[in-house]
Each structure stands twice: as C-alpha cells, then as structure tokens.
C-alpha cells in the first residue's frame, strides 16, 4: 500500500464489479497469469445480499510486457466475456491522480491535505483550490497552488451562476476527485450527478446522526458520549451518499460545543484523508448506495 | 473505584446538584472537614451552558465518627443553606444496591450482568429477573435468582395489565435500578415517569442513529462503517432519554447483518455493564435531558 | 462470516501458503471453477518482505458435486503442481471443531467462551476443561462439560508428570485448539512444540510490553495510559509467539491496579474470543513468527 | 476547556500537590470563596498508592478583585499552612505560554503544532524552532518563526558543544515547554535535569514496547496488531519518563513498515498535540515517575 517510490513500485490497478457467478476469479486470474502479471494485492468480495461480485487487483507494472492501453484492450474482451453488466477500471499508479479542493473558511482539512501531499504521503496532484471566501487563499498560495475565489450570493436561489462557475473551474482539470473540504455549500442536484462517484464530502458528524447544519451543536444538545465524522460520496439527497469512512472520538459532559468542534476537527482530518487516499488508490467500489472498501 | 472489599473500603457517597454560585465547594468541603471526613474521590462540574453545579464526593466511612443517618441529617442543613433548588443524595457503599432485570429472548446482556455479579466484579443484588418469554428462565435459575414470567398479549393496546403486573413485581423490591436488558418492549409513559432516573435501557445502535426497531438492519442498509450501542435512562420519548454511555465497533462491507448482530452484542454488553456500574456507584447525575458522568 | 445455520451455509475452506510466483491464483481459481465451486469469500496476501503468498477461500459446499475427501484428493495435485513448499488445508464448516480449555482460578475467559458456545455464537465443541485448581469445576459442570483436575506441585521442577497428564487428557480429543484461558502455567518446551499452531494463549498485556507475571501491576507502576491484552500462539519462548489479535482500553491516574484488572478482563475476553474464532474459522495463517489474519 | 477568547474566559489556574490529609479541599475552597473566586473547573485526586493529594482549579479571573501577584501572595500562606511538602503553581490563561520546538528532518509534528497555533486552536507562543538539520527551516519561516540550525557532529561523544548551544538558544526564551518534535537526539543527563518537567518528547511507539531506535521496524518484526505513540516528559533514562498521553491505531499483515510509518505519524501528531495542550493548560501534575492528567 506504499506509494510508487521506485520504478518497481509502479502498479496497474484493476477494479471490477458484476453479478456474481462461478468462474469470474478464474477468468481474471488466468488472464493476468497469461500476460505474466505479478499480483501484489488482490481482494474479492461476493455480496450475499445483492449477489454482486467485486474485486480489486494490483499488478506489478514491470511484470507486464506491454503498456496500459494494450492491457486495457486485452482485458476488455475478458470483461465482455464475464457479462454485459460488468463495470471495470484499470489505472496506473505511475500517473498521479488529479484533485480539486472546494473550501470555505475553515482551513483544517485544507491544511491537512496540502501537508500530506507536500510530505509525499498522499500521492496526488492538487490542481486547484476553489473557495467561496478568500480566507484560505494564502494557504493555497503558500503551497504554490492556484486559488479561485467564487462569490456566492446570500440568497440560495441565486447561486446557480456561482455553481456554474465552480463547475467550469473544476472541469477544466478533469479531476479524479472533487473534495468538499468543509465547503459548507449544498451542491445542486445536477452537479451531484455530473460528479457522481468523484465528489467526496466530509461531514462533521457520525452519519446518519446529525444530518445538516451545526452537527456539533446537535451533538452537544443530545448529550452523546462520542462525536464523529463521515467521509462520503456526494449525492442529491443531503448527507445520504455512500459512506467511505467514519470514525469517532470520546467526549464528556465537561466538553463545550467549542471543545467538540476542536476535537472533532482531528477526526474530520483523519477520516477525510483516509477516504480520499482510498478513493485515489481505487480501493472504493460503489454499488447502489453502499461502498466496498478494499483497505 | 474498587469495590468495598474490606471494612476500610466502605464509603459514603454524596452527590449534589444546584445552581452554580461562589462558595458551594467551600461549604461542602468545610462541612466534610469538620466531621473529619477523609475524601477519597471528589469530582466537580460547573456547566457553563445551564449554570448548574454538580459534585460527587466519596468519603471513607470509617473517618466519620457517626452513622449515615446522622450524616444525612447534618448535611441537610448545609444543603438547605446552599439553596432551595439543591438536589442531593448520600449513600453507603456498604449497602448493596438492588437491581431488577427485564428481559425477553436474547440472553447476552443477562448472562453478562449475572456473570459479573457472580465474579464479585459488580457490587449489586439482583432481586429478580422478569421476562415476557420463558427462554431465559434457566439462566436466572442457574444463578439462584427468581424468574417471573409475564405474558404479553400480541396486541400492544392490550398490554396494560401485563405492564401493571411487571410494575408490581418490580416495585416489590424497591430497586435502585430497573434494567431493560434487551427487553424489546416500549414502556408505557406512566412507567417511564414512575421509574424516572432508575430505568436503564440498552439500545443496540449509536443513538440518535437508528432509533426504534431492527437497528442493525438499518445500519447494514445505510452502509455505516461503525456500529454501536447506547445505554440511557428511559423516558417517555422512545430512545431519547439521557445518555449514560456509548461505544462503537468497526464493521466493513464483508459483514452481514448477522455478523453485525454478533459483534454488536459485545458492544451492548460492555456499554450496559459500564452504564449500570456508574449508575449504581452514583456516578451519573441527570440534569434536563443530559447526564454528567463522574467516571 | 456467519455460522453454518442452514445447509446452504456449509462451506469448504481452503488455506494455502507457498513462495509467491505468477499464476498461483489462476491455478487455484481455475481448479475451483472447474469443479463448479462457488466462491463466497476469498482473500490473498503476497508478503513483500518474505516473498510468501497466502490465500484463504471459502466455497459453498453445495456447489461441489462430490465430497470433501475427493476435493482434497483432487486439490493435492494442484498443490503439488504449485510447488514442493506449498502448505495447505481444506476443512468443512459442517464439522464442528474441537476445543480443550486449560484454566486456573480466574473464570472470566471460561465463562465468556462457554457462554458464546451456548448462545450458538461460537461454532465449536468444547470437549473438556482442565484446571490446576478446582475453582472452576462448577462452571464447566453447569454447561455439561467434563472437568479434569490436575494437581500441580508447587516446585516448578516437579511439574513434569502433571504436564504429562494434561497432555494425555488433551490429546485424547485430538483438538483443533488448546486454549490457555488464563491457565497461568508456562508450558514446557516439548508441549509447545507438540501443540504448535494449536495452543492459543491470552496474555493480559499489550505485548511485547509487560511480558511475564503480573502485567497489570507492571502497567500501573509504569503509569501507562492504555492497557491491553494479546492473543497469541504459544511457543517455547515466553509470550513471544505469533500474535493473532490485540486490543487496548484507556485507563487514567484514577485507576488502581484492581480497576485495571477489572477493565482488563473485558479486553482479555474480547481479544481471546476473536482470536479463537478466527483460528477455528481457518482465518489465521502462520509464517515464521508472524500471522496473516484474513478477518 | 476553551481558549481565552473573551475577557471573561480568562482564568487563574491553581495546581497543588501534597501529602493527603483531611481538610485540604476545605482550606483551598474556603480561601477561594473568601476572595470571591468563581470556580469554573475543579479536579481532585487522592492517590491511594502514594498517599499524595493532587488538585487543579480554574477560577474566573474577573471574579477576583485583585491581580495574580496578590492572589499568589495570599495563597502562599494557605499553602504553607497545608504543609511544608506542598508544591503549587498559579498561572494566568491570559498570558500565552512560551514553547521552543526541537526538530530534525521529519516535519509532520512541526507542521501540526504550527498549524494548530496558526488556527488559534493551541494557545501558545512558539518562540523558536531549533533543528540539527536545515530541512524544516522553510516550514518555520513560512510561519514567521525564527529557525536556528545547530550542527551536530556524527560522533555522539563530541556533541557536548552542540547541546550547549541548544541549551542557550532554548533558555533565552525561558520556555514553559521544550518540545522534542521528533528531534531524534538523546538529551544528555544534565539537560534532562535542567529542563525537568518542561521537556516533552513524542516517541513513536506504545511505550514501554519498542524503546529506542526504529520502533516501527521493531513493531513490524514482532507482528503486533496495533501500533502507537507516547508523549512523555524527558528524563535521564531513555524513553522512561512520566507518560502524559498514549494512543494506538490498528494495523494488519498487509501493512509494510512504510505503511506503519505513515499511519503512525497520525497517531504521533494527535498524541503530541494533546499532551502539549494539557501541559500548557497545567493539567499535568507529575509525582515520582507518573502523571496525574486532569483532562
């Protein structure tokens, strides 16, 4: 699960989902063996509930005698053979994935992601940071990353053009991930669909508890003994998208709302950075409203 | 926090709640010093949100030159002096607290509580077990504890007499705690009020997520990455009472509903046993809809 | 991961370890596909450090048109083909695994395991309980399980015959697991070797911290902020065998040694029950001094 | 536990330790009541093992009709009255505490601390960063903090002058905390004594496991299932000082050493930032080789 720090660490990563039947693993494994593929990581899941099959395989790139395009072409016929509902991807860890970050005023998630990229800990190219406030512009600049300010009108009904502007700025990079790093704006339905499977949000509660605004206030009022954060794909229904990762931290009666906000930030950062890493490493497969995460 | 295993381990435990003002700690501490009380544990909390003050103090019983009744009498005037809204209790760890358990068919919480009492780990007297099914009668009998079977009609509208019978069976013991150890019946409002602050429920989810029936099925369907359990005081509103303790365990896409049920049981047992212990040790102070837990 | 609760839940479980080379997965998967095997769970691990390959596969028994013996026979030639160092097992979840428990005076782990078996939560046959004290005899009897008392002399140098007696009592059942459920006796080297890969111990610390006697006292003295427990295979070197599972719980300055002992018991029970379950479900593969655990 | 964000959030914080006797709480509380002190937080611990008493009290500064110096003077006679062994401090949350950071090449802890200070989340003045390599100079500069490079000879026997230089640079600020934020150098005994109770180290293992160099390699080799980090006061004996905070994270057979290093960093950052916060908020009282942490 380490980054591609040397030529031999380069991997081709296959993900595949399809209705479960006998022989799928054999077909894939036989194909990979025939092309000489040295499998470094392989994970499978057959969902008894939905009858769906999922796999992720990482193959040492140097073990394949031809390039990714040819591998894709050859595998396409295997996939077709498996069945018409088969969904698959093949990616190259040697090519850095592109990420655009949407932010507002709170900087802890932005700081954390940029810090991890700078430290070589998260293998991604941060193409741009887009904010509906200028507060975090210096943070992006300090890391040499373009910051776009998009003004959002107070009236939600008038925000269409602002979202249209965000869409263009994002799409210019054709990113693998659009991260709502405490963006605090509800995406319009058409953007949710347009970025389906790529838009990742961090919600500052342990969903489905405390959906919507001011979850720490809700948690304080309810008197819960643990607070949490949830990283999920964005869908049209608010805070209801497929969950990638969650975690919690213990609180007590002595913690005020601002104590919860402070401690919660640490959970948000960790949960978002894990979820984003897994997404970029093609470890997250979505089916219906749930995820399979091959950690 | 150990049990009273020798004479010198016997404690008088004071709990007190009142509107916060200057000098309360001084008044209590001065009183305890004047009667020679050796304070073994002391905890305070001044709630900035509600302006309420809470304290719990454990005094070595042998350090007080008279009995609990006299201590109570003397302290009453201190409490009156502090103010008319002052609520306080004084209890003796040398007197075992009485507990009645309400159960249905699932035995893991019953097993766990009886096992802890048998091992001398939970200092309580289990007066009776009451079940709306006979399944767990042998478990109670094996521990030499009376089991009462109360037949509950299928139609919820006709369960009044059954609850009346439960009430009489419980009240005969005047228990310090009525534990709904996976009882699976919603208490009628009048019973919630009658046992207010004494009826403790274990709910098999991380509340406020998944209120009501079949929370593990709800959790499976939502695709959460952690499941939990909540120990709370029973109030008229379903699963909305003051929370005493919560905990969670990690699950993944590979866990079926029955895997979650199995793993969740371990969390339920732990959370209920902790919550019950703290309640019996007078560590839980309730104010409005929240708890202060002096662990 | 559920138990075999219906005919269709019966599985044949294959585990295999060998030096990693290209094509192993293909060979196994092709074989399983050829015999019609419907794979329910499959996990792989290629260890970059040792160059060793590990897999565990669970196949729906009803999908195979012949019995386990024939499956074993057929697979033997696949395994031979993979290479001479290949180690593999094939087991049937329809056949309950046999377990012998070794105990001393502390009963919490014994209670926990017997309770899980009684509740149908742990799919195992507890053949016998062997104790070097009689304290826990009633616990075994209550569950209808034979208890053998073996007297251990005070002088460690004279315990040879006692261990010989334990060995005979254990071996009479040819168990899949010999569980040292807080047995508090160091097994002689020859027994460690004789039961290699089958003898499972629960140590009441987070190894490698606090090896040997009275780990909670050691933890208290050192002032650690978390205490833990470790489930591991027994080897000749004390508390140094391959670790199957570990967990921890938070403690504070207010916890005495006996508080730690009490809270630690909950961790011990959980860690041992998880480790034992995984062992019995053939989820633990040992290589050198470490384990691969396919959870 | 929030920061002093408004005038009324300013606190005077008293810590006190002494041999336990009856009446200490009364004396302190009576004194505070007499000067009109409004107690916001109060915590007590009577250690049954050592017979030592500890307390920490936070008083609303605005409730005291005179300044901190006068409060100190008045309290001195209370402390003297309690006994000659009494150790106490009185500090003002309105005065930012000074911190000097010692670093080497790894920047994650430095990034984390500077980020928290910048975000107003950690109320401290970072006076200087001192490094035995120049790698992290830009990080300090970006935050406008002076960076001092001190060259350390390869031969440990010749490092005396380098440590002397570090000592002077540190002492120039008379800091409340000297943080070894992955400094990777063992402090000479005289510096340990000179900074006793102020020098805080983060060790990248769950002590006392894996003392010394390369703890993640040690953890990988041992095959532990959890890795951790420990924040402790520095003493002359390596990695044996009083522990302030510890935490762990789960790892598995699929994690390489570099995976552990990456995941461990998140634990190190959290544990160090919690430990440093508690130290600066006077929540940590040291007695013998252990800490009392009033969280």
mmCIF file of C-alpha atoms in Angstrom, chain B:
data_model
loop_
_atom_site.group_PDB
_atom_site.id
_atom_site.type_symbol
_atom_site.label_atom_id
_atom_site.label_comp_id
_atom_site.label_asym_id
_atom_site.label_seq_id
_atom_site.Cartn_x
_atom_site.Cartn_y
_atom_site.Cartn_z
ATOM 1 C CA UNK B 1 -13.184 2.927 42.217
ATOM 2 C CA UNK B 2 -12.755 -0.551 43.574
ATOM 3 C CA UNK B 3 -15.490 -2.413 45.379
ATOM 4 C CA UNK B 4 -15.844 -2.405 49.139
ATOM 5 C CA UNK B 5 -13.725 -5.483 49.720
ATOM 6 C CA UNK B 6 -12.637 -4.596 53.239
ATOM 7 C CA UNK B 7 -14.110 -2.550 56.055
ATOM 8 C CA UNK B 8 -11.870 0.372 55.216
ATOM 9 C CA UNK B 9 -13.109 0.392 51.634
ATOM 10 C CA UNK B 10 -16.561 1.414 52.770
ATOM 11 C CA UNK B 11 -17.524 4.861 51.539
ATOM 12 C CA UNK B 12 -20.274 7.393 51.989
ATOM 13 C CA UNK B 13 -21.035 8.865 48.601
ATOM 14 C CA UNK B 14 -22.504 12.339 48.274
ATOM 15 C CA UNK B 15 -23.950 13.672 45.047
ATOM 16 C CA UNK B 16 -25.270 17.184 44.735
ATOM 17 C CA UNK B 17 -26.630 19.435 42.008
ATOM 18 C CA UNK B 18 -27.722 23.082 42.293
ATOM 19 C CA UNK B 19 -27.476 26.457 40.574
ATOM 20 C CA UNK B 20 -23.813 27.447 40.493
ATOM 21 C CA UNK B 21 -22.656 30.212 42.839
ATOM 22 C CA UNK B 22 -19.446 31.067 44.633
ATOM 23 C CA UNK B 23 -18.695 29.156 47.788
ATOM 24 C CA UNK B 24 -20.529 25.863 47.281
ATOM 25 C CA UNK B 25 -17.361 23.779 47.241
ATOM 26 C CA UNK B 26 -16.109 25.599 50.323
ATOM 27 C CA UNK B 27 -19.321 24.941 52.220
ATOM 28 C CA UNK B 28 -19.337 21.236 51.374
ATOM 29 C CA UNK B 29 -15.626 20.751 51.936
ATOM 30 C CA UNK B 30 -15.663 22.658 55.203
ATOM 31 C CA UNK B 31 -18.573 20.554 56.421
ATOM 32 C CA UNK B 32 -16.797 17.334 55.478
ATOM 33 C CA UNK B 33 -13.584 18.503 57.134
ATOM 34 C CA UNK B 34 -15.439 19.461 60.299
ATOM 35 C CA UNK B 35 -16.919 15.997 60.650
ATOM 36 C CA UNK B 36 -13.464 14.537 59.995
ATOM 37 C CA UNK B 37 -14.330 13.111 56.593
ATOM 38 C CA UNK B 38 -11.411 11.742 54.615
ATOM 39 C CA UNK B 39 -12.257 12.425 50.957
ATOM 40 C CA UNK B 40 -11.167 9.572 48.687
ATOM 41 C CA UNK B 41 -12.680 10.779 45.433
ATOM 42 C CA UNK B 42 -14.070 14.179 44.539
ATOM 43 C CA UNK B 43 -15.340 15.428 41.228
ATOM 44 C CA UNK B 44 -16.942 18.711 40.254
ATOM 45 C CA UNK B 45 -18.537 20.124 37.162
ATOM 46 C CA UNK B 46 -19.864 23.625 36.619
ATOM 47 C CA UNK B 47 -21.929 23.605 33.445
ATOM 48 C CA UNK B 48 -21.372 26.855 31.561
ATOM 49 C CA UNK B 49 -24.402 26.190 29.387
ATOM 50 C CA UNK B 50 -27.037 25.666 32.072
ATOM 51 C CA UNK B 51 -25.328 27.402 35.003
ATOM 52 C CA UNK B 52 -25.734 24.247 37.046
ATOM 53 C CA UNK B 53 -23.194 22.883 39.506
ATOM 54 C CA UNK B 54 -22.614 19.160 40.075
ATOM 55 C CA UNK B 55 -20.429 17.292 42.518
ATOM 56 C CA UNK B 56 -19.795 13.757 43.699
ATOM 57 C CA UNK B 57 -17.657 13.014 46.721
ATOM 58 C CA UNK B 58 -16.681 9.713 48.247
ATOM 59 C CA UNK B 59 -15.698 9.823 51.913
ATOM 60 C CA UNK B 60 -14.057 6.987 53.863
ATOM 61 C CA UNK B 61 -16.897 5.809 56.152
ATOM 62 C CA UNK B 62 -14.507 4.947 58.968
ATOM 63 C CA UNK B 63 -13.357 8.567 59.103
ATOM 64 C CA UNK B 64 -16.812 9.788 60.156
ATOM 65 C CA UNK B 65 -17.463 9.358 63.899
ATOM 66 C CA UNK B 66 -21.212 8.703 63.491
ATOM 67 C CA UNK B 67 -23.612 6.869 61.197
ATOM 68 C CA UNK B 68 -25.090 7.654 57.801
ATOM 69 C CA UNK B 69 -28.421 8.828 59.211
ATOM 70 C CA UNK B 70 -26.759 11.417 61.378
ATOM 71 C CA UNK B 71 -24.512 12.463 58.490
ATOM 72 C CA UNK B 72 -27.609 12.895 56.349
ATOM 73 C CA UNK B 73 -29.310 14.948 58.990
ATOM 74 C CA UNK B 74 -26.325 17.226 59.456
ATOM 75 C CA UNK B 75 -25.776 17.625 55.730
ATOM 76 C CA UNK B 76 -29.431 18.516 55.179
ATOM 77 C CA UNK B 77 -28.867 21.893 56.763
ATOM 78 C CA UNK B 78 -25.791 22.527 54.587
ATOM 79 C CA UNK B 79 -27.860 21.671 51.517
ATOM 80 C CA UNK B 80 -30.706 23.913 52.649
ATOM 81 C CA UNK B 81 -28.193 26.675 53.199
ATOM 82 C CA UNK B 82 -26.825 26.262 49.653
ATOM 83 C CA UNK B 83 -30.295 26.920 48.244
ATOM 84 C CA UNK B 84 -33.817 25.659 47.753
ATOM 85 C CA UNK B 85 -33.133 24.047 44.358
ATOM 86 C CA UNK B 86 -30.362 21.853 45.730
ATOM 87 C CA UNK B 87 -30.780 18.155 44.965
ATOM 88 C CA UNK B 88 -28.566 15.715 46.819
ATOM 89 C CA UNK B 89 -28.150 12.079 47.796
ATOM 90 C CA UNK B 90 -25.965 10.337 50.330
ATOM 91 C CA UNK B 91 -25.466 6.614 50.029
ATOM 92 C CA UNK B 92 -23.417 3.904 51.685
ATOM 93 C CA UNK B 93 -21.272 1.562 49.576
ATOM 94 C CA UNK B 94 -21.562 -0.954 52.402
ATOM 95 C CA UNK B 95 -25.210 -1.485 51.440
ATOM 96 C CA UNK B 96 -25.617 -3.417 48.245
ATOM 97 C CA UNK B 97 -27.881 -1.741 45.685
ATOM 98 C CA UNK B 98 -30.914 -3.670 44.440
ATOM 99 C CA UNK B 99 -31.465 -4.358 40.735
ATOM 100 C CA UNK B 100 -34.351 -5.900 38.795
ATOM 101 C CA UNK B 101 -33.720 -7.094 35.248
ATOM 102 C CA UNK B 102 -36.328 -7.123 32.480
ATOM 103 C CA UNK B 103 -35.553 -9.489 29.622
ATOM 104 C CA UNK B 104 -37.072 -11.062 26.559
ATOM 105 C CA UNK B 105 -35.397 -13.815 24.488
ATOM 106 C CA UNK B 106 -31.854 -12.570 23.872
ATOM 107 C CA UNK B 107 -29.636 -13.577 26.767
ATOM 108 C CA UNK B 108 -26.229 -11.999 26.211
ATOM 109 C CA UNK B 109 -26.799 -8.968 28.475
ATOM 110 C CA UNK B 110 -28.410 -11.112 31.175
ATOM 111 C CA UNK B 111 -25.514 -13.587 31.063
ATOM 112 C CA UNK B 112 -23.046 -10.759 31.257
ATOM 113 C CA UNK B 113 -24.601 -8.980 34.241
ATOM 114 C CA UNK B 114 -25.171 -12.175 36.240
ATOM 115 C CA UNK B 115 -21.634 -13.292 35.430
ATOM 116 C CA UNK B 116 -20.169 -10.032 36.690
ATOM 117 C CA UNK B 117 -22.182 -10.181 39.908
ATOM 118 C CA UNK B 118 -21.157 -13.830 40.433
ATOM 119 C CA UNK B 119 -17.500 -12.938 39.894
ATOM 120 C CA UNK B 120 -17.751 -10.191 42.520
ATOM 121 C CA UNK B 121 -16.999 -7.641 39.832
ATOM 122 C CA UNK B 122 -20.327 -5.790 40.010
ATOM 123 C CA UNK B 123 -21.430 -4.980 43.540
ATOM 124 C CA UNK B 124 -25.235 -5.390 43.299
ATOM 125 C CA UNK B 125 -28.057 -7.584 44.477
ATOM 126 C CA UNK B 126 -30.053 -8.949 41.571
ATOM 127 C CA UNK B 127 -33.511 -9.246 43.166
ATOM 128 C CA UNK B 128 -35.406 -10.735 40.246
ATOM 129 C CA UNK B 129 -35.463 -11.335 36.531
ATOM 130 C CA UNK B 130 -38.753 -10.681 34.726
ATOM 131 C CA UNK B 131 -39.297 -11.980 31.203
ATOM 132 C CA UNK B 132 -42.049 -11.714 28.621
ATOM 133 C CA UNK B 133 -40.807 -15.088 27.358
ATOM 134 C CA UNK B 134 -39.631 -18.133 29.304
ATOM 135 C CA UNK B 135 -36.434 -18.598 27.286
ATOM 136 C CA UNK B 136 -34.102 -17.132 29.871
ATOM 137 C CA UNK B 137 -35.696 -18.700 32.954
ATOM 138 C CA UNK B 138 -32.958 -21.397 33.170
ATOM 139 C CA UNK B 139 -30.245 -18.742 33.109
ATOM 140 C CA UNK B 140 -31.746 -16.978 36.122
ATOM 141 C CA UNK B 141 -32.338 -20.255 37.942
ATOM 142 C CA UNK B 142 -28.756 -21.383 37.417
ATOM 143 C CA UNK B 143 -27.706 -18.290 39.377
ATOM 144 C CA UNK B 144 -30.360 -18.922 42.036
ATOM 145 C CA UNK B 145 -32.370 -15.849 41.086
ATOM 146 C CA UNK B 146 -36.176 -15.728 40.955
ATOM 147 C CA UNK B 147 -37.613 -15.546 37.446
ATOM 148 C CA UNK B 148 -41.085 -14.153 36.825
ATOM 149 C CA UNK B 149 -42.802 -14.849 33.551
ATOM 150 C CA UNK B 150 -45.304 -12.222 32.462
ATOM 151 C CA UNK B 151 -47.385 -12.977 29.400
ATOM 152 C CA UNK B 152 -47.653 -10.078 26.965
ATOM 153 C CA UNK B 153 -50.595 -10.067 24.510
ATOM 154 C CA UNK B 154 -49.755 -9.632 20.848
ATOM 155 C CA UNK B 155 -51.880 -6.526 20.563
ATOM 156 C CA UNK B 156 -49.943 -3.603 22.079
ATOM 157 C CA UNK B 157 -53.250 -1.970 23.028
ATOM 158 C CA UNK B 158 -53.979 -4.844 25.393
ATOM 159 C CA UNK B 159 -50.648 -4.887 27.239
ATOM 160 C CA UNK B 160 -51.759 -2.604 30.088
ATOM 161 C CA UNK B 161 -52.391 -5.406 32.594
ATOM 162 C CA UNK B 162 -49.085 -7.079 31.719
ATOM 163 C CA UNK B 163 -47.186 -3.865 32.412
ATOM 164 C CA UNK B 164 -49.182 -3.452 35.643
ATOM 165 C CA UNK B 165 -48.008 -6.913 36.677
ATOM 166 C CA UNK B 166 -44.400 -6.033 35.820
ATOM 167 C CA UNK B 167 -44.727 -2.864 37.835
ATOM 168 C CA UNK B 168 -45.889 -4.723 40.933
ATOM 169 C CA UNK B 169 -43.159 -7.357 40.595
ATOM 170 C CA UNK B 170 -40.513 -4.672 40.231
ATOM 171 C CA UNK B 171 -41.783 -2.354 42.936
ATOM 172 C CA UNK B 172 -41.895 -5.167 45.475
ATOM 173 C CA UNK B 173 -38.088 -4.824 45.578
ATOM 174 C CA UNK B 174 -37.937 -1.012 45.567
ATOM 175 C CA UNK B 175 -34.886 -1.326 43.320
ATOM 176 C CA UNK B 176 -32.205 1.277 42.661
ATOM 177 C CA UNK B 177 -32.131 0.188 39.023
ATOM 178 C CA UNK B 178 -34.639 -1.381 36.653
ATOM 179 C CA UNK B 179 -32.569 -2.632 33.751
ATOM 180 C CA UNK B 180 -34.157 -3.290 30.365
ATOM 181 C CA UNK B 181 -31.568 -5.866 29.316
ATOM 182 C CA UNK B 182 -32.821 -6.198 25.729
ATOM 183 C CA UNK B 183 -36.467 -6.228 26.978
ATOM 184 C CA UNK B 184 -37.752 -5.237 23.498
ATOM 185 C CA UNK B 185 -40.939 -3.686 24.889
ATOM 186 C CA UNK B 186 -41.642 0.038 24.896
ATOM 187 C CA UNK B 187 -42.544 1.070 28.444
ATOM 188 C CA UNK B 188 -45.835 2.985 28.794
ATOM 189 C CA UNK B 189 -45.425 6.647 29.704
ATOM 190 C CA UNK B 190 -46.636 6.224 33.288
ATOM 191 C CA UNK B 191 -43.989 3.565 33.972
ATOM 192 C CA UNK B 192 -41.277 5.787 32.468
ATOM 193 C CA UNK B 193 -42.288 8.502 34.907
ATOM 194 C CA UNK B 194 -42.696 6.153 37.829
ATOM 195 C CA UNK B 195 -39.167 4.775 37.363
ATOM 196 C CA UNK B 196 -37.655 8.056 36.215
ATOM 197 C CA UNK B 197 -33.898 8.082 36.833
ATOM 198 C CA UNK B 198 -33.919 4.377 37.675
ATOM 199 C CA UNK B 199 -34.980 2.633 34.461
ATOM 200 C CA UNK B 200 -31.936 1.957 32.277
ATOM 201 C CA UNK B 201 -32.135 0.692 28.717
ATOM 202 C CA UNK B 202 -29.525 -0.658 26.313
ATOM 203 C CA UNK B 203 -30.285 0.299 22.732
ATOM 204 C CA UNK B 204 -28.421 -1.587 20.025
ATOM 205 C CA UNK B 205 -27.352 1.421 17.993
ATOM 206 C CA UNK B 206 -25.261 4.540 18.365
ATOM 207 C CA UNK B 207 -28.134 6.901 19.172
ATOM 208 C CA UNK B 208 -29.568 9.101 17.791
ATOM 209 C CA UNK B 209 -28.866 6.969 14.706
ATOM 210 C CA UNK B 210 -31.256 4.103 14.085
ATOM 211 C CA UNK B 211 -33.944 4.759 16.646
ATOM 212 C CA UNK B 212 -36.585 2.072 17.045
ATOM 213 C CA UNK B 213 -36.746 -1.435 15.655
ATOM 214 C CA UNK B 214 -34.019 -3.511 13.986
ATOM 215 C CA UNK B 215 -31.171 -1.023 14.208
ATOM 216 C CA UNK B 216 -28.591 -3.456 12.826
ATOM 217 C CA UNK B 217 -30.701 -3.899 9.710
ATOM 218 C CA UNK B 218 -30.901 -0.127 9.424
ATOM 219 C CA UNK B 219 -27.129 0.137 9.883
ATOM 220 C CA UNK B 220 -26.492 -2.545 7.253
ATOM 221 C CA UNK B 221 -28.793 -0.821 4.776
ATOM 222 C CA UNK B 222 -27.165 2.567 5.332
ATOM 223 C CA UNK B 223 -23.685 1.088 4.946
ATOM 224 C CA UNK B 224 -22.141 2.650 8.050
ATOM 225 C CA UNK B 225 -18.536 1.757 8.899
ATOM 226 C CA UNK B 226 -19.019 1.626 12.670
ATOM 227 C CA UNK B 227 -21.893 0.176 14.689
ATOM 228 C CA UNK B 228 -22.620 0.983 18.291
ATOM 229 C CA UNK B 229 -24.725 0.702 21.395
ATOM 230 C CA UNK B 230 -26.196 3.230 23.810
ATOM 231 C CA UNK B 231 -27.052 2.911 27.492
ATOM 232 C CA UNK B 232 -29.600 5.528 28.527
ATOM 233 C CA UNK B 233 -32.268 6.360 31.057
ATOM 234 C CA UNK B 234 -35.752 5.511 29.847
ATOM 235 C CA UNK B 235 -38.077 8.429 29.214
ATOM 236 C CA UNK B 236 -41.483 8.683 27.563
ATOM 237 C CA UNK B 237 -39.988 9.608 24.201
ATOM 238 C CA UNK B 238 -38.596 6.465 22.538
ATOM 239 C CA UNK B 239 -34.773 6.132 22.665
ATOM 240 C CA UNK B 240 -34.458 9.813 23.585
ATOM 241 C CA UNK B 241 -33.579 9.610 27.295
ATOM 242 C CA UNK B 242 -30.373 10.961 28.833
ATOM 243 C CA UNK B 243 -27.376 9.001 27.508
ATOM 244 C CA UNK B 244 -25.117 7.393 30.103
ATOM 245 C CA UNK B 245 -22.611 5.620 27.865
ATOM 246 C CA UNK B 246 -21.990 4.724 24.223
ATOM 247 C CA UNK B 247 -19.399 2.828 22.298
ATOM 248 C CA UNK B 248 -18.771 1.576 18.780
ATOM 249 C CA UNK B 249 -17.008 -1.165 16.862
ATOM 250 C CA UNK B 250 -15.696 -1.132 13.308
ATOM 251 C CA UNK B 251 -17.539 -3.114 10.620
ATOM 252 C CA UNK B 252 -16.927 -3.451 6.910
ATOM 253 C CA UNK B 253 -18.642 -4.376 3.646
ATOM 254 C CA UNK B 254 -17.862 -8.012 4.404
ATOM 255 C CA UNK B 255 -20.079 -8.046 7.496
ATOM 256 C CA UNK B 256 -23.622 -9.338 7.020
ATOM 257 C CA UNK B 257 -26.479 -8.283 9.280
ATOM 258 C CA UNK B 258 -25.896 -11.362 11.410
ATOM 259 C CA UNK B 259 -22.184 -10.519 11.692
ATOM 260 C CA UNK B 260 -23.211 -7.071 12.908
ATOM 261 C CA UNK B 261 -25.654 -8.589 15.390
ATOM 262 C CA UNK B 262 -22.905 -10.825 16.773
ATOM 263 C CA UNK B 263 -20.270 -8.114 17.023
ATOM 264 C CA UNK B 264 -22.774 -5.595 18.285
ATOM 265 C CA UNK B 265 -23.634 -7.866 21.204
ATOM 266 C CA UNK B 266 -20.135 -7.415 22.580
ATOM 267 C CA UNK B 267 -20.562 -3.657 22.487
ATOM 268 C CA UNK B 268 -24.032 -3.855 24.070
ATOM 269 C CA UNK B 269 -22.726 -5.924 26.967
ATOM 270 C CA UNK B 270 -19.813 -3.597 27.654
ATOM 271 C CA UNK B 271 -21.818 -0.409 27.361
ATOM 272 C CA UNK B 272 -24.648 -1.673 29.557
ATOM 273 C CA UNK B 273 -22.326 -3.024 32.230
ATOM 274 C CA UNK B 274 -20.385 0.237 32.371
ATOM 275 C CA UNK B 275 -23.553 2.343 32.480
ATOM 276 C CA UNK B 276 -25.113 0.181 35.175
ATOM 277 C CA UNK B 277 -21.953 0.221 37.278
ATOM 278 C CA UNK B 278 -21.724 4.008 37.120
ATOM 279 C CA UNK B 279 -25.416 4.353 37.978
ATOM 280 C CA UNK B 280 -25.075 2.069 40.987
ATOM 281 C CA UNK B 281 -21.948 3.887 42.137
ATOM 282 C CA UNK B 282 -23.842 7.211 41.991
ATOM 283 C CA UNK B 283 -21.541 8.469 39.286
ATOM 284 C CA UNK B 284 -24.356 9.610 36.981
ATOM 285 C CA UNK B 285 -26.146 12.898 37.658
ATOM 286 C CA UNK B 286 -29.028 13.820 35.384
ATOM 287 C CA UNK B 287 -29.979 17.388 34.548
ATOM 288 C CA UNK B 288 -32.589 18.187 31.932
ATOM 289 C CA UNK B 289 -32.028 15.670 29.156
ATOM 290 C CA UNK B 290 -28.320 15.090 29.705
ATOM 291 C CA UNK B 291 -26.024 13.320 32.119
ATOM 292 C CA UNK B 292 -22.895 14.251 33.991
ATOM 293 C CA UNK B 293 -20.839 11.076 34.436
ATOM 294 C CA UNK B 294 -18.068 11.253 37.039
ATOM 295 C CA UNK B 295 -16.101 8.199 35.853
#
